[in-house]
Amino acid sequence: MTELFGQLSQWLSPYYTQLSIMLMATILVVYGDIINKHIKRMLAPYHFLIRTTLFVLLCAFGYGLLTIHGAPFLLYLIKYLPWYLQGAGFISAFIILGVLAERRRYI
């Protein structure tokens, strides 16, 4: 079994950076509405132009920054796993996110 996981990790290892970006983007898609809801609640008392401007800035730059800085953090977390389990760690994370998306009625 270790050989199988090792082979999977070897195949996926050149793509770990891209996989971590995909994982971060998936997390933001599944949970972005929660972030938006909190921001909407915080900005409710302000004027329409201020609310709109801050919301656009959040969507344009906030999610971009979360993706850029969150992806290396996710890769850092995956690298805590033993080398032969890192590929399975990515696949498991995507499966878990799929299950969580299903529970939130996204699928």
PDB file of C-alpha atoms in Angstrom:
ATOM      1  CA  MET A   1       0.000   0.000   0.000  1.00  0.00           C
ATOM      2  CA  THR A   2       2.892   2.333   0.774  1.00  0.00           C
ATOM      3  CA  GLU A   3       4.207   1.764  -2.752  1.00  0.00           C
ATOM      4  CA  LEU A   4       0.848   2.730  -4.244  1.00  0.00           C
ATOM      5  CA  PHE A   5       0.669   5.937  -2.191  1.00  0.00           C
ATOM      6  CA  GLY A   6       4.303   6.646  -3.010  1.00  0.00           C
ATOM      7  CA  GLN A   7       3.645   6.267  -6.738  1.00  0.00           C
ATOM      8  CA  LEU A   8       0.617   8.576  -6.481  1.00  0.00           C
ATOM      9  CA  SER A   9       2.696  11.178  -4.650  1.00  0.00           C
ATOM     10  CA  GLN A  10       5.447  10.870  -7.229  1.00  0.00           C
ATOM     11  CA  TRP A  11       2.973  11.457 -10.070  1.00  0.00           C
ATOM     12  CA  LEU A  12       1.363  14.442  -8.378  1.00  0.00           C
ATOM     13  CA  SER A  13       4.477  16.061  -6.872  1.00  0.00           C
ATOM     14  CA  PRO A  14       5.269  18.287  -9.897  1.00  0.00           C
ATOM     15  CA  TYR A  15       1.764  19.741  -9.564  1.00  0.00           C
ATOM     16  CA  TYR A  16       1.596  20.373  -5.806  1.00  0.00           C
ATOM     17  CA  THR A  17       1.642  24.159  -6.263  1.00  0.00           C
ATOM     18  CA  GLN A  18      -1.227  24.038  -8.751  1.00  0.00           C
ATOM     19  CA  LEU A  19      -3.128  21.559  -6.585  1.00  0.00           C
ATOM     20  CA  SER A  20      -2.828  23.846  -3.561  1.00  0.00           C
ATOM     21  CA  ILE A  21      -4.188  26.778  -5.609  1.00  0.00           C
ATOM     22  CA  MET A  22      -7.058  24.567  -6.801  1.00  0.00           C
ATOM     23  CA  LEU A  23      -7.752  23.495  -3.231  1.00  0.00           C
ATOM     24  CA  MET A  24      -7.791  27.095  -1.983  1.00  0.00           C
ATOM     25  CA  ALA A  25     -10.065  28.183  -4.835  1.00  0.00           C
ATOM     26  CA  THR A  26     -12.428  25.316  -4.063  1.00  0.00           C
ATOM     27  CA  ILE A  27     -12.548  26.288  -0.396  1.00  0.00           C
ATOM     28  CA  LEU A  28     -13.380  29.872  -1.382  1.00  0.00           C
ATOM     29  CA  VAL A  29     -16.126  28.722  -3.743  1.00  0.00           C
ATOM     30  CA  VAL A  30     -17.715  26.497  -1.118  1.00  0.00           C
ATOM     31  CA  TYR A  31     -17.419  28.971   1.763  1.00  0.00           C
ATOM     32  CA  GLY A  32     -17.308  32.349  -0.028  1.00  0.00           C
ATOM     33  CA  ASP A  33     -20.981  32.978   0.600  1.00  0.00           C
ATOM     34  CA  ILE A  34     -20.361  32.858   4.354  1.00  0.00           C
ATOM     35  CA  ILE A  35     -17.615  35.468   4.017  1.00  0.00           C
ATOM     36  CA  ASN A  36     -19.891  37.611   1.845  1.00  0.00           C
ATOM     37  CA  LYS A  37     -22.719  37.326   4.374  1.00  0.00           C
ATOM     38  CA  HIS A  38     -20.492  38.574   7.204  1.00  0.00           C
ATOM     39  CA  ILE A  39     -19.150  41.430   5.087  1.00  0.00           C
ATOM     40  CA  LYS A  40     -22.682  42.352   4.033  1.00  0.00           C
ATOM     41  CA  ARG A  41     -23.747  42.464   7.671  1.00  0.00           C
ATOM     42  CA  MET A  42     -20.751  44.640   8.600  1.00  0.00           C
ATOM     43  CA  LEU A  43     -21.329  47.070   5.724  1.00  0.00           C
ATOM     44  CA  ALA A  44     -25.127  47.343   6.089  1.00  0.00           C
ATOM     45  CA  PRO A  45     -25.173  50.670   7.970  1.00  0.00           C
ATOM     46  CA  TYR A  46     -23.013  52.474   5.377  1.00  0.00           C
ATOM     47  CA  HIS A  47     -24.044  54.379   2.256  1.00  0.00           C
ATOM     48  CA  PHE A  48     -24.651  52.449  -0.972  1.00  0.00           C
ATOM     49  CA  LEU A  49     -21.487  53.762  -2.679  1.00  0.00           C
ATOM     50  CA  ILE A  50     -19.276  52.785   0.243  1.00  0.00           C
ATOM     51  CA  ARG A  51     -20.881  49.330   0.482  1.00  0.00           C
ATOM     52  CA  THR A  52     -20.519  48.736  -3.251  1.00  0.00           C
ATOM     53  CA  THR A  53     -16.918  49.949  -3.371  1.00  0.00           C
ATOM     54  CA  LEU A  54     -15.832  47.852  -0.408  1.00  0.00           C
ATOM     55  CA  PHE A  55     -17.631  44.778  -1.730  1.00  0.00           C
ATOM     56  CA  VAL A  56     -15.927  45.126  -5.121  1.00  0.00           C
ATOM     57  CA  LEU A  57     -12.569  45.564  -3.397  1.00  0.00           C
ATOM     58  CA  LEU A  58     -13.216  42.459  -1.312  1.00  0.00           C
ATOM     59  CA  CYS A  59     -14.148  40.394  -4.346  1.00  0.00           C
ATOM     60  CA  ALA A  60     -11.367  41.718  -6.564  1.00  0.00           C
ATOM     61  CA  PHE A  61      -8.505  41.885  -4.106  1.00  0.00           C
ATOM     62  CA  GLY A  62      -9.574  40.105  -0.942  1.00  0.00           C
ATOM     63  CA  TYR A  63     -10.284  36.758  -2.540  1.00  0.00           C
ATOM     64  CA  GLY A  64      -7.194  37.136  -4.713  1.00  0.00           C
ATOM     65  CA  LEU A  65      -5.033  37.717  -1.657  1.00  0.00           C
ATOM     66  CA  LEU A  66      -6.648  34.793   0.139  1.00  0.00           C
ATOM     67  CA  THR A  67      -5.864  32.586  -2.850  1.00  0.00           C
ATOM     68  CA  ILE A  68      -2.289  33.812  -3.239  1.00  0.00           C
ATOM     69  CA  HIS A  69      -1.429  33.578   0.459  1.00  0.00           C
ATOM     70  CA  GLY A  70      -3.704  30.696   1.414  1.00  0.00           C
ATOM     71  CA  ALA A  71      -2.441  28.289  -1.246  1.00  0.00           C
ATOM     72  CA  PRO A  72       1.155  28.212   0.046  1.00  0.00           C
ATOM     73  CA  PHE A  73      -0.222  27.711   3.556  1.00  0.00           C
ATOM     74  CA  LEU A  74      -2.257  24.705   2.387  1.00  0.00           C
ATOM     75  CA  LEU A  75       0.838  23.319   0.645  1.00  0.00           C
ATOM     76  CA  TYR A  76       2.759  23.853   3.871  1.00  0.00           C
ATOM     77  CA  LEU A  77       0.120  21.827   5.741  1.00  0.00           C
ATOM     78  CA  ILE A  78       0.224  19.010   3.172  1.00  0.00           C
ATOM     79  CA  LYS A  79       4.018  18.921   3.431  1.00  0.00           C
ATOM     80  CA  TYR A  80       3.622  17.943   7.097  1.00  0.00           C
ATOM     81  CA  LEU A  81       2.446  14.546   5.875  1.00  0.00           C
ATOM     82  CA  PRO A  82       5.067  11.910   5.115  1.00  0.00           C
ATOM     83  CA  TRP A  83       6.197  12.178   1.502  1.00  0.00           C
ATOM     84  CA  TYR A  84       4.385   9.072   0.326  1.00  0.00           C
ATOM     85  CA  LEU A  85       1.058  10.330   1.755  1.00  0.00           C
ATOM     86  CA  GLN A  86       1.144  13.848   0.301  1.00  0.00           C
ATOM     87  CA  GLY A  87      -0.586  12.916  -2.964  1.00  0.00           C
ATOM     88  CA  ALA A  88      -3.272  11.021  -1.074  1.00  0.00           C
ATOM     89  CA  GLY A  89      -3.580  14.054   1.217  1.00  0.00           C
ATOM     90  CA  PHE A  90      -4.488  16.277  -1.721  1.00  0.00           C
ATOM     91  CA  ILE A  91      -6.984  13.781  -3.097  1.00  0.00           C
ATOM     92  CA  SER A  92      -8.496  13.298   0.355  1.00  0.00           C
ATOM     93  CA  ALA A  93      -8.812  17.059   0.827  1.00  0.00           C
ATOM     94  CA  PHE A  94     -10.719  17.378  -2.457  1.00  0.00           C
ATOM     95  CA  ILE A  95     -12.995  14.488  -1.534  1.00  0.00           C
ATOM     96  CA  ILE A  96     -13.682  16.036   1.881  1.00  0.00           C
ATOM     97  CA  LEU A  97     -14.466  19.374   0.210  1.00  0.00           C
ATOM     98  CA  GLY A  98     -16.809  17.571  -2.160  1.00  0.00           C
ATOM     99  CA  VAL A  99     -18.638  16.007   0.765  1.00  0.00           C
ATOM    100  CA  LEU A 100     -18.822  19.377   2.526  1.00  0.00           C
ATOM    101  CA  ALA A 101     -20.127  21.010  -0.663  1.00  0.00           C
ATOM    102  CA  GLU A 102     -22.765  18.308  -0.896  1.00  0.00           C
ATOM    103  CA  ARG A 103     -23.850  18.988   2.656  1.00  0.00           C
ATOM    104  CA  ARG A 104     -24.149  22.693   1.844  1.00  0.00           C
ATOM    105  CA  ARG A 105     -26.286  21.800  -1.195  1.00  0.00           C
ATOM    106  CA  TYR A 106     -23.756  23.012  -3.784  1.00  0.00           C
ATOM    107  CA  ILE A 107     -23.853  19.762  -5.746  1.00  0.00           C
TER     108      ILE A 107
END
